[in-house]
PDB file of C-alpha atoms in Angstrom:
ATOM      1  CA  MET A   1      -3.690  55.232 -54.866  1.00  0.00           C
ATOM      2  CA  THR A   2      -2.625  57.458 -51.999  1.00  0.00           C
ATOM      3  CA  THR A   3       0.727  57.212 -50.254  1.00  0.00           C
ATOM      4  CA  MET A   4      -0.990  56.164 -47.002  1.00  0.00           C
ATOM      5  CA  THR A   5      -2.893  53.372 -48.756  1.00  0.00           C
ATOM      6  CA  THR A   6       0.298  52.142 -50.397  1.00  0.00           C
ATOM      7  CA  ARG A   7       2.094  52.020 -47.053  1.00  0.00           C
ATOM      8  CA  LEU A   8      -0.779  50.106 -45.453  1.00  0.00           C
ATOM      9  CA  LEU A   9      -0.778  47.554 -48.270  1.00  0.00           C
ATOM     10  CA  LEU A  10       2.980  47.086 -48.012  1.00  0.00           C
ATOM     11  CA  LEU A  11       2.734  46.630 -44.237  1.00  0.00           C
ATOM     12  CA  LEU A  12      -0.058  44.086 -44.661  1.00  0.00           C
ATOM     13  CA  ALA A  13       1.966  42.190 -47.252  1.00  0.00           C
ATOM     14  CA  ALA A  14       4.985  42.114 -44.971  1.00  0.00           C
ATOM     15  CA  LEU A  15       2.931  40.799 -42.053  1.00  0.00           C
ATOM     16  CA  LEU A  16       1.334  38.157 -44.258  1.00  0.00           C
ATOM     17  CA  TRP A  17       4.721  37.058 -45.606  1.00  0.00           C
ATOM     18  CA  GLY A  18       6.108  36.788 -42.075  1.00  0.00           C
ATOM     19  CA  ALA A  19       3.156  34.667 -40.963  1.00  0.00           C
ATOM     20  CA  LEU A  20       3.544  32.356 -43.967  1.00  0.00           C
ATOM     21  CA  ALA A  21       7.278  32.013 -43.382  1.00  0.00           C
ATOM     22  CA  ALA A  22       6.751  31.174 -39.711  1.00  0.00           C
ATOM     23  CA  ALA A  23       4.200  28.508 -40.672  1.00  0.00           C
ATOM     24  CA  GLN A  24       6.643  26.674 -42.971  1.00  0.00           C
ATOM     25  CA  PRO A  25       8.416  23.603 -41.571  1.00  0.00           C
ATOM     26  CA  ARG A  26      12.040  24.343 -40.694  1.00  0.00           C
ATOM     27  CA  THR A  27      14.995  22.099 -39.967  1.00  0.00           C
ATOM     28  CA  SER A  28      17.988  23.168 -37.884  1.00  0.00           C
ATOM     29  CA  THR A  29      21.118  21.437 -36.606  1.00  0.00           C
ATOM     30  CA  TYR A  30      22.479  21.953 -33.082  1.00  0.00           C
ATOM     31  CA  GLU A  31      25.663  20.764 -31.386  1.00  0.00           C
ATOM     32  CA  GLY A  32      26.909  20.793 -27.801  1.00  0.00           C
ATOM     33  CA  THR A  33      29.744  19.144 -25.868  1.00  0.00           C
ATOM     34  CA  GLU A  34      29.604  17.951 -22.261  1.00  0.00           C
ATOM     35  CA  ARG A  35      32.485  16.122 -20.554  1.00  0.00           C
ATOM     36  CA  GLY A  36      34.114  15.329 -23.882  1.00  0.00           C
ATOM     37  CA  VAL A  37      30.947  13.936 -25.523  1.00  0.00           C
ATOM     38  CA  THR A  38      29.575  15.888 -28.500  1.00  0.00           C
ATOM     39  CA  THR A  39      25.810  15.698 -28.974  1.00  0.00           C
ATOM     40  CA  ARG A  40      24.360  16.582 -32.383  1.00  0.00           C
ATOM     41  CA  ILE A  41      20.608  17.120 -32.850  1.00  0.00           C
ATOM     42  CA  VAL A  42      18.857  17.689 -36.162  1.00  0.00           C
ATOM     43  CA  LEU A  43      15.436  19.130 -35.338  1.00  0.00           C
ATOM     44  CA  ARG A  44      12.461  19.595 -37.661  1.00  0.00           C
ATOM     45  CA  VAL A  45       9.722  21.921 -36.449  1.00  0.00           C
ATOM     46  CA  ASP A  46       6.359  21.776 -38.215  1.00  0.00           C
ATOM     47  CA  GLY A  47       3.910  23.977 -36.317  1.00  0.00           C
ATOM     48  CA  PRO A  48       3.609  22.483 -32.817  1.00  0.00           C
ATOM     49  CA  ARG A  49       5.087  19.147 -33.921  1.00  0.00           C
ATOM     50  CA  VAL A  50       8.792  18.442 -33.428  1.00  0.00           C
ATOM     51  CA  GLU A  51      10.778  15.457 -34.625  1.00  0.00           C
ATOM     52  CA  GLY A  52      14.433  14.811 -35.182  1.00  0.00           C
ATOM     53  CA  ALA A  53      17.530  12.738 -34.650  1.00  0.00           C
ATOM     54  CA  MET A  54      20.143  12.773 -31.883  1.00  0.00           C
ATOM     55  CA  GLN A  55      23.668  11.483 -32.415  1.00  0.00           C
ATOM     56  CA  GLU A  56      26.502  10.971 -29.950  1.00  0.00           C
ATOM     57  CA  GLY A  57      29.457   9.458 -31.794  1.00  0.00           C
ATOM     58  CA  THR A  58      28.053   6.465 -33.682  1.00  0.00           C
ATOM     59  CA  LEU A  59      25.078   6.099 -31.346  1.00  0.00           C
ATOM     60  CA  ALA A  60      21.941   7.405 -33.088  1.00  0.00           C
ATOM     61  CA  LEU A  61      18.565   7.996 -31.415  1.00  0.00           C
ATOM     62  CA  GLY A  62      15.305   9.612 -32.430  1.00  0.00           C
ATOM     63  CA  LEU A  63      13.440  12.510 -30.858  1.00  0.00           C
ATOM     64  CA  ARG A  64       9.805  13.560 -31.025  1.00  0.00           C
ATOM     65  CA  GLY A  65       7.602  15.967 -29.145  1.00  0.00           C
ATOM     66  CA  THR A  66       5.715  19.245 -29.236  1.00  0.00           C
ATOM     67  CA  LEU A  67       6.644  22.903 -29.152  1.00  0.00           C
ATOM     68  CA  ALA A  68       4.546  25.519 -27.333  1.00  0.00           C
ATOM     69  CA  GLY A  69       6.098  28.913 -27.909  1.00  0.00           C
ATOM     70  CA  GLN A  70       9.736  28.278 -27.024  1.00  0.00           C
ATOM     71  CA  ARG A  71       9.025  25.368 -24.662  1.00  0.00           C
ATOM     72  CA  LEU A  72       9.871  21.897 -25.916  1.00  0.00           C
ATOM     73  CA  SER A  73       8.574  18.651 -24.423  1.00  0.00           C
ATOM     74  CA  GLY A  74       8.932  15.155 -25.795  1.00  0.00           C
ATOM     75  CA  THR A  75      10.860  11.880 -25.611  1.00  0.00           C
ATOM     76  CA  ILE A  76      14.097  10.320 -26.829  1.00  0.00           C
ATOM     77  CA  VAL A  77      13.198   7.335 -28.992  1.00  0.00           C
ATOM     78  CA  ASP A  78      14.887   4.085 -30.011  1.00  0.00           C
ATOM     79  CA  PRO A  79      14.825   4.450 -33.839  1.00  0.00           C
ATOM     80  CA  ALA A  80      14.787   0.677 -34.412  1.00  0.00           C
ATOM     81  CA  SER A  81      11.736  -0.185 -32.286  1.00  0.00           C
ATOM     82  CA  GLY A  82      10.107   3.237 -31.877  1.00  0.00           C
ATOM     83  CA  ARG A  83      10.111   2.676 -28.101  1.00  0.00           C
ATOM     84  CA  ASP A  84      10.244   5.723 -25.829  1.00  0.00           C
ATOM     85  CA  LEU A  85      13.480   5.742 -23.820  1.00  0.00           C
ATOM     86  CA  LEU A  86      13.637   8.982 -21.827  1.00  0.00           C
ATOM     87  CA  PRO A  87      11.496  12.086 -21.371  1.00  0.00           C
ATOM     88  CA  ILE A  88      13.032  15.361 -22.489  1.00  0.00           C
ATOM     89  CA  THR A  89      12.148  19.007 -21.906  1.00  0.00           C
ATOM     90  CA  GLY A  90      13.803  22.151 -23.114  1.00  0.00           C
ATOM     91  CA  GLU A  91      13.689  25.560 -24.684  1.00  0.00           C
ATOM     92  CA  LEU A  92      14.191  26.353 -28.362  1.00  0.00           C
ATOM     93  CA  ARG A  93      15.585  29.790 -29.113  1.00  0.00           C
ATOM     94  CA  ALA A  94      16.820  31.348 -32.349  1.00  0.00           C
ATOM     95  CA  ASP A  95      20.368  29.932 -32.183  1.00  0.00           C
ATOM     96  CA  THR A  96      20.315  27.766 -29.054  1.00  0.00           C
ATOM     97  CA  LEU A  97      18.591  24.578 -27.969  1.00  0.00           C
ATOM     98  CA  VAL A  98      18.626  23.912 -24.212  1.00  0.00           C
ATOM     99  CA  ILE A  99      17.500  20.427 -23.195  1.00  0.00           C
ATOM    100  CA  SER A 100      16.972  18.686 -19.861  1.00  0.00           C
ATOM    101  CA  VAL A 101      17.004  14.905 -19.471  1.00  0.00           C
ATOM    102  CA  GLN A 102      16.337  12.899 -16.301  1.00  0.00           C
ATOM    103  CA  PRO A 103      17.778   9.363 -16.638  1.00  0.00           C
ATOM    104  CA  ASP A 104      15.830   8.021 -13.626  1.00  0.00           C
ATOM    105  CA  ALA A 105      13.927   9.170 -10.570  1.00  0.00           C
ATOM    106  CA  ALA A 106      17.018   8.906  -8.374  1.00  0.00           C
ATOM    107  CA  SER A 107      19.199  11.123 -10.581  1.00  0.00           C
ATOM    108  CA  PRO A 108      18.980  14.892 -10.937  1.00  0.00           C
ATOM    109  CA  PRO A 109      18.066  16.311 -14.374  1.00  0.00           C
ATOM    110  CA  ARG A 110      20.972  16.945 -16.719  1.00  0.00           C
ATOM    111  CA  MET A 111      21.077  20.206 -18.678  1.00  0.00           C
ATOM    112  CA  LEU A 112      22.812  20.628 -22.014  1.00  0.00           C
ATOM    113  CA  SER A 113      23.045  23.732 -24.181  1.00  0.00           C
ATOM    114  CA  LEU A 114      23.469  23.155 -27.918  1.00  0.00           C
ATOM    115  CA  ARG A 115      24.497  25.802 -30.433  1.00  0.00           C
ATOM    116  CA  ARG A 116      22.983  26.067 -33.910  1.00  0.00           C
ATOM    117  CA  VAL A 117      25.603  24.995 -36.465  1.00  0.00           C
ATOM    118  CA  ASP A 118      23.718  24.917 -39.779  1.00  0.00           C
ATOM    119  CA  ALA A 119      26.475  26.936 -41.439  1.00  0.00           C
ATOM    120  CA  VAL A 120      29.244  24.392 -40.725  1.00  0.00           C
ATOM    121  CA  PRO A 121      30.605  23.217 -44.141  1.00  0.00           C
ATOM    122  CA  GLY A 122      29.619  19.630 -44.915  1.00  0.00           C
ATOM    123  CA  GLY A 123      27.562  19.328 -41.726  1.00  0.00           C
ATOM    124  CA  ALA A 124      30.362  17.439 -39.926  1.00  0.00           C
ATOM    125  CA  PRO A 125      33.171  18.680 -37.682  1.00  0.00           C
ATOM    126  CA  ALA A 126      36.704  18.814 -38.945  1.00  0.00           C
ATOM    127  CA  PRO A 127      39.437  17.652 -36.544  1.00  0.00           C
ATOM    128  CA  SER A 128      38.675  19.153 -33.122  1.00  0.00           C
ATOM    129  CA  GLY A 129      35.567  20.845 -34.584  1.00  0.00           C
ATOM    130  CA  ALA A 130      35.078  23.106 -37.581  1.00  0.00           C
ATOM    131  CA  GLY A 131      36.051  26.736 -37.396  1.00  0.00           C
ATOM    132  CA  ALA A 132      34.792  29.744 -39.258  1.00  0.00           C
ATOM    133  CA  GLY A 133      36.034  31.537 -42.316  1.00  0.00           C
ATOM    134  CA  THR A 134      38.165  30.689 -45.331  1.00  0.00           C
ATOM    135  CA  GLY A 135      41.726  31.906 -45.328  1.00  0.00           C
ATOM    136  CA  ALA A 136      43.774  33.041 -48.298  1.00  0.00           C
ATOM    137  CA  ALA A 137      47.142  32.946 -46.528  1.00  0.00           C
ATOM    138  CA  ALA A 138      49.462  30.036 -47.320  1.00  0.00           C
ATOM    139  CA  GLY A 139      50.080  27.464 -44.608  1.00  0.00           C
ATOM    140  CA  SER A 140      52.714  24.828 -43.904  1.00  0.00           C
ATOM    141  CA  LEU A 141      53.009  21.441 -42.223  1.00  0.00           C
ATOM    142  CA  ASP A 142      54.311  20.974 -38.687  1.00  0.00           C
ATOM    143  CA  ALA A 143      56.462  17.832 -38.438  1.00  0.00           C
ATOM    144  CA  ALA A 144      55.957  17.809 -34.652  1.00  0.00           C
ATOM    145  CA  ILE A 145      52.302  16.810 -35.018  1.00  0.00           C
ATOM    146  CA  VAL A 146      52.547  14.458 -37.994  1.00  0.00           C
ATOM    147  CA  GLY A 147      51.298  11.005 -37.035  1.00  0.00           C
ATOM    148  CA  ARG A 148      48.340   9.096 -35.614  1.00  0.00           C
ATOM    149  CA  TRP A 149      46.653  10.562 -32.537  1.00  0.00           C
ATOM    150  CA  ARG A 150      44.003   9.118 -30.219  1.00  0.00           C
ATOM    151  CA  ASN A 151      41.483  10.873 -27.958  1.00  0.00           C
ATOM    152  CA  GLU A 152      39.419   8.775 -25.530  1.00  0.00           C
ATOM    153  CA  SER A 153      36.657   9.882 -23.160  1.00  0.00           C
ATOM    154  CA  GLN A 154      34.608   7.862 -20.691  1.00  0.00           C
ATOM    155  CA  ILE A 155      31.441   9.021 -18.941  1.00  0.00           C
ATOM    156  CA  ASN A 156      29.706   7.059 -16.227  1.00  0.00           C
ATOM    157  CA  SER A 157      26.155   7.531 -14.924  1.00  0.00           C
ATOM    158  CA  PRO A 158      24.256   9.727 -15.564  1.00  0.00           C
ATOM    159  CA  GLY A 159      26.257  10.214 -18.801  1.00  0.00           C
ATOM    160  CA  GLY A 160      25.695  12.502 -21.755  1.00  0.00           C
ATOM    161  CA  ALA A 161      22.600  14.143 -23.177  1.00  0.00           C
ATOM    162  CA  GLY A 162      20.810  10.822 -23.565  1.00  0.00           C
ATOM    163  CA  GLY A 163      21.209   9.999 -19.869  1.00  0.00           C
ATOM    164  CA  PHE A 164      23.295   6.876 -20.488  1.00  0.00           C
ATOM    165  CA  ALA A 165      24.658   4.862 -17.567  1.00  0.00           C
ATOM    166  CA  SER A 166      27.965   4.622 -19.449  1.00  0.00           C
ATOM    167  CA  PHE A 167      29.283   6.184 -22.630  1.00  0.00           C
ATOM    168  CA  SER A 168      32.741   5.878 -24.176  1.00  0.00           C
ATOM    169  CA  THR A 169      34.076   7.605 -27.278  1.00  0.00           C
ATOM    170  CA  VAL A 170      37.389   6.994 -29.036  1.00  0.00           C
ATOM    171  CA  ARG A 171      38.516   9.351 -31.783  1.00  0.00           C
ATOM    172  CA  THR A 172      41.474   8.776 -34.090  1.00  0.00           C
ATOM    173  CA  LEU A 173      43.157  11.689 -35.869  1.00  0.00           C
ATOM    174  CA  GLU A 174      45.687  11.005 -38.625  1.00  0.00           C
ATOM    175  CA  LEU A 175      47.848  13.899 -39.845  1.00  0.00           C
ATOM    176  CA  GLY A 176      50.014  12.726 -42.713  1.00  0.00           C
ATOM    177  CA  GLY A 177      53.377  14.078 -43.724  1.00  0.00           C
ATOM    178  CA  ASP A 178      51.933  14.504 -47.234  1.00  0.00           C
ATOM    179  CA  GLY A 179      49.285  16.940 -45.960  1.00  0.00           C
ATOM    180  CA  ARG A 180      46.449  14.395 -45.888  1.00  0.00           C
ATOM    181  CA  ALA A 181      44.144  14.235 -42.834  1.00  0.00           C
ATOM    182  CA  ARG A 182      41.550  11.792 -41.570  1.00  0.00           C
ATOM    183  CA  GLN A 183      39.438  11.695 -38.388  1.00  0.00           C
ATOM    184  CA  SER A 184      37.178   8.845 -37.285  1.00  0.00           C
ATOM    185  CA  VAL A 185      35.215   7.904 -34.171  1.00  0.00           C
ATOM    186  CA  ARG A 186      33.984   4.774 -32.384  1.00  0.00           C
ATOM    187  CA  SER A 187      31.564   4.877 -29.471  1.00  0.00           C
ATOM    188  CA  ALA A 188      29.395   2.691 -27.281  1.00  0.00           C
ATOM    189  CA  GLY A 189      26.759   3.412 -24.668  1.00  0.00           C
ATOM    190  CA  GLY A 190      24.149   1.765 -22.529  1.00  0.00           C
ATOM    191  CA  GLY A 191      21.836   2.174 -19.580  1.00  0.00           C
ATOM    192  CA  GLY A 192      19.083   0.287 -17.822  1.00  0.00           C
ATOM    193  CA  ASN A 193      18.067  -2.664 -19.983  1.00  0.00           C
ATOM    194  CA  TRP A 194      19.490  -1.508 -23.279  1.00  0.00           C
ATOM    195  CA  SER A 195      22.856  -0.889 -24.944  1.00  0.00           C
ATOM    196  CA  SER A 196      24.223   0.155 -28.296  1.00  0.00           C
ATOM    197  CA  GLN A 197      27.608  -0.131 -29.955  1.00  0.00           C
ATOM    198  CA  GLY A 198      28.586   1.285 -33.308  1.00  0.00           C
ATOM    199  CA  GLY A 199      31.426   0.685 -35.709  1.00  0.00           C
ATOM    200  CA  GLU A 200      33.808   3.283 -37.033  1.00  0.00           C
ATOM    201  CA  THR A 201      32.384   6.515 -38.444  1.00  0.00           C
ATOM    202  CA  VAL A 202      34.604   8.746 -40.571  1.00  0.00           C
ATOM    203  CA  GLU A 203      34.117  12.364 -39.493  1.00  0.00           C
ATOM    204  CA  PHE A 204      36.606  14.041 -41.805  1.00  0.00           C
ATOM    205  CA  VAL A 205      38.792  13.295 -44.839  1.00  0.00           C
ATOM    206  CA  GLY A 206      40.848  15.952 -46.574  1.00  0.00           C
ATOM    207  CA  ARG A 207      43.985  18.019 -46.115  1.00  0.00           C
ATOM    208  CA  TRP A 208      45.579  19.894 -43.223  1.00  0.00           C
ATOM    209  CA  GLN A 209      48.072  22.686 -42.626  1.00  0.00           C
ATOM    210  CA  VAL A 210      49.083  25.062 -39.864  1.00  0.00           C
ATOM    211  CA  ARG A 211      49.201  28.844 -39.762  1.00  0.00           C
ATOM    212  CA  GLY A 212      51.021  30.015 -36.690  1.00  0.00           C
ATOM    213  CA  ALA A 213      49.374  28.262 -33.729  1.00  0.00           C
ATOM    214  CA  GLU A 214      46.226  27.444 -35.715  1.00  0.00           C
ATOM    215  CA  LEU A 215      45.191  24.230 -37.450  1.00  0.00           C
ATOM    216  CA  TRP A 216      43.448  24.673 -40.824  1.00  0.00           C
ATOM    217  CA  VAL A 217      41.711  21.951 -42.844  1.00  0.00           C
ATOM    218  CA  GLN A 218      40.195  21.438 -46.276  1.00  0.00           C
ATOM    219  CA  ALA A 219      37.498  18.792 -46.587  1.00  0.00           C
ATOM    220  CA  GLU A 220      37.700  16.486 -49.584  1.00  0.00           C
ATOM    221  CA  GLY A 221      35.698  17.865 -52.502  1.00  0.00           C
ATOM    222  CA  THR A 222      35.748  21.467 -51.257  1.00  0.00           C
ATOM    223  CA  THR A 223      37.846  24.486 -52.217  1.00  0.00           C
ATOM    224  CA  GLY A 224      39.788  26.506 -49.679  1.00  0.00           C
ATOM    225  CA  PHE A 225      40.866  25.832 -46.109  1.00  0.00           C
ATOM    226  CA  VAL A 226      38.834  26.633 -42.991  1.00  0.00           C
ATOM    227  CA  ARG A 227      40.111  27.249 -39.484  1.00  0.00           C
ATOM    228  CA  ALA A 228      39.667  24.191 -37.240  1.00  0.00           C
ATOM    229  CA  GLY A 229      41.028  25.766 -34.048  1.00  0.00           C
ATOM    230  CA  THR A 230      44.284  26.261 -32.170  1.00  0.00           C
ATOM    231  CA  TYR A 231      46.804  23.563 -31.333  1.00  0.00           C
ATOM    232  CA  ARG A 232      49.897  23.045 -29.196  1.00  0.00           C
ATOM    233  CA  ARG A 233      52.217  20.251 -28.152  1.00  0.00           C
ATOM    234  CA  VAL A 234      52.393  19.525 -24.422  1.00  0.00           C
ATOM    235  CA  GLY A 235      55.090  16.923 -23.903  1.00  0.00           C
ATOM    236  CA  GLU A 236      54.000  13.854 -25.895  1.00  0.00           C
ATOM    237  CA  ARG A 237      50.427  15.114 -26.201  1.00  0.00           C
ATOM    238  CA  LEU A 238      48.617  17.242 -28.760  1.00  0.00           C
ATOM    239  CA  VAL A 239      46.030  19.711 -27.442  1.00  0.00           C
ATOM    240  CA  THR A 240      43.425  21.124 -29.862  1.00  0.00           C
ATOM    241  CA  GLU A 241      40.901  23.761 -28.862  1.00  0.00           C
ATOM    242  CA  ASN A 242      38.066  25.733 -30.455  1.00  0.00           C
ATOM    243  CA  ALA A 243      34.577  27.004 -29.611  1.00  0.00           C
ATOM    244  CA  GLN A 244      33.310  23.437 -29.144  1.00  0.00           C
ATOM    245  CA  GLY A 245      35.864  22.644 -26.462  1.00  0.00           C
ATOM    246  CA  ARG A 246      39.327  21.207 -25.878  1.00  0.00           C
ATOM    247  CA  ARG A 247      40.619  17.762 -26.753  1.00  0.00           C
ATOM    248  CA  ILE A 248      43.825  16.089 -25.586  1.00  0.00           C
ATOM    249  CA  TRP A 249      45.327  13.568 -28.010  1.00  0.00           C
ATOM    250  CA  GLU A 250      47.965  10.894 -27.385  1.00  0.00           C
ATOM    251  CA  ARG A 251      49.948   8.806 -29.846  1.00  0.00           C
TER     252      ARG A 251
END
């Protein structure tokens, strides 16, 4: 076999493998925060068909539609009844999902950009959102932030990514003096002729420590700490910040 023939066969094999890989169903997770509300979408793409789940706090909705190139069109769905709630359009790129939702004819479309977060350990944010990397340096506890903290956000019409008339989220962050940490969330939303209210959802359980002005956490059942973001005390408030945004906590 000649060198040219070998190269042609290798090129053909590579093209065939790429086509087969592109044809396989793929599932990706995206997150974005707007006005203090974090939207999480798990999207499964199977050829032109798209289906998935959207979560904002404890409020869970479905999503279905079609994909033509990078253009996405579909609807947000009530998972209990299967009823279409709101139309949705968007663009699906390699690491970004941009969606547009119009709650009603009188309101302008709302745009939200979500970042792909498949690599986040455990698939759930640590306090104030998960960071990147595992550190080997030893940390310590900061007595100034030990205690129970509360972060509350309220959005009125047109609301978050789902176009809700009203959406409230209350997060509770517990940083124990023994190094234990726990974060939970409660939320409720509604619009038009429907509403939904969820109970408490635990977002994180594990351990915490600080390294300089950074907060590091270790999820229960994992080894090693990961960076959760920066923190600072402002009067009687705790401010945490990372790539997903800033949160202000009160006791």
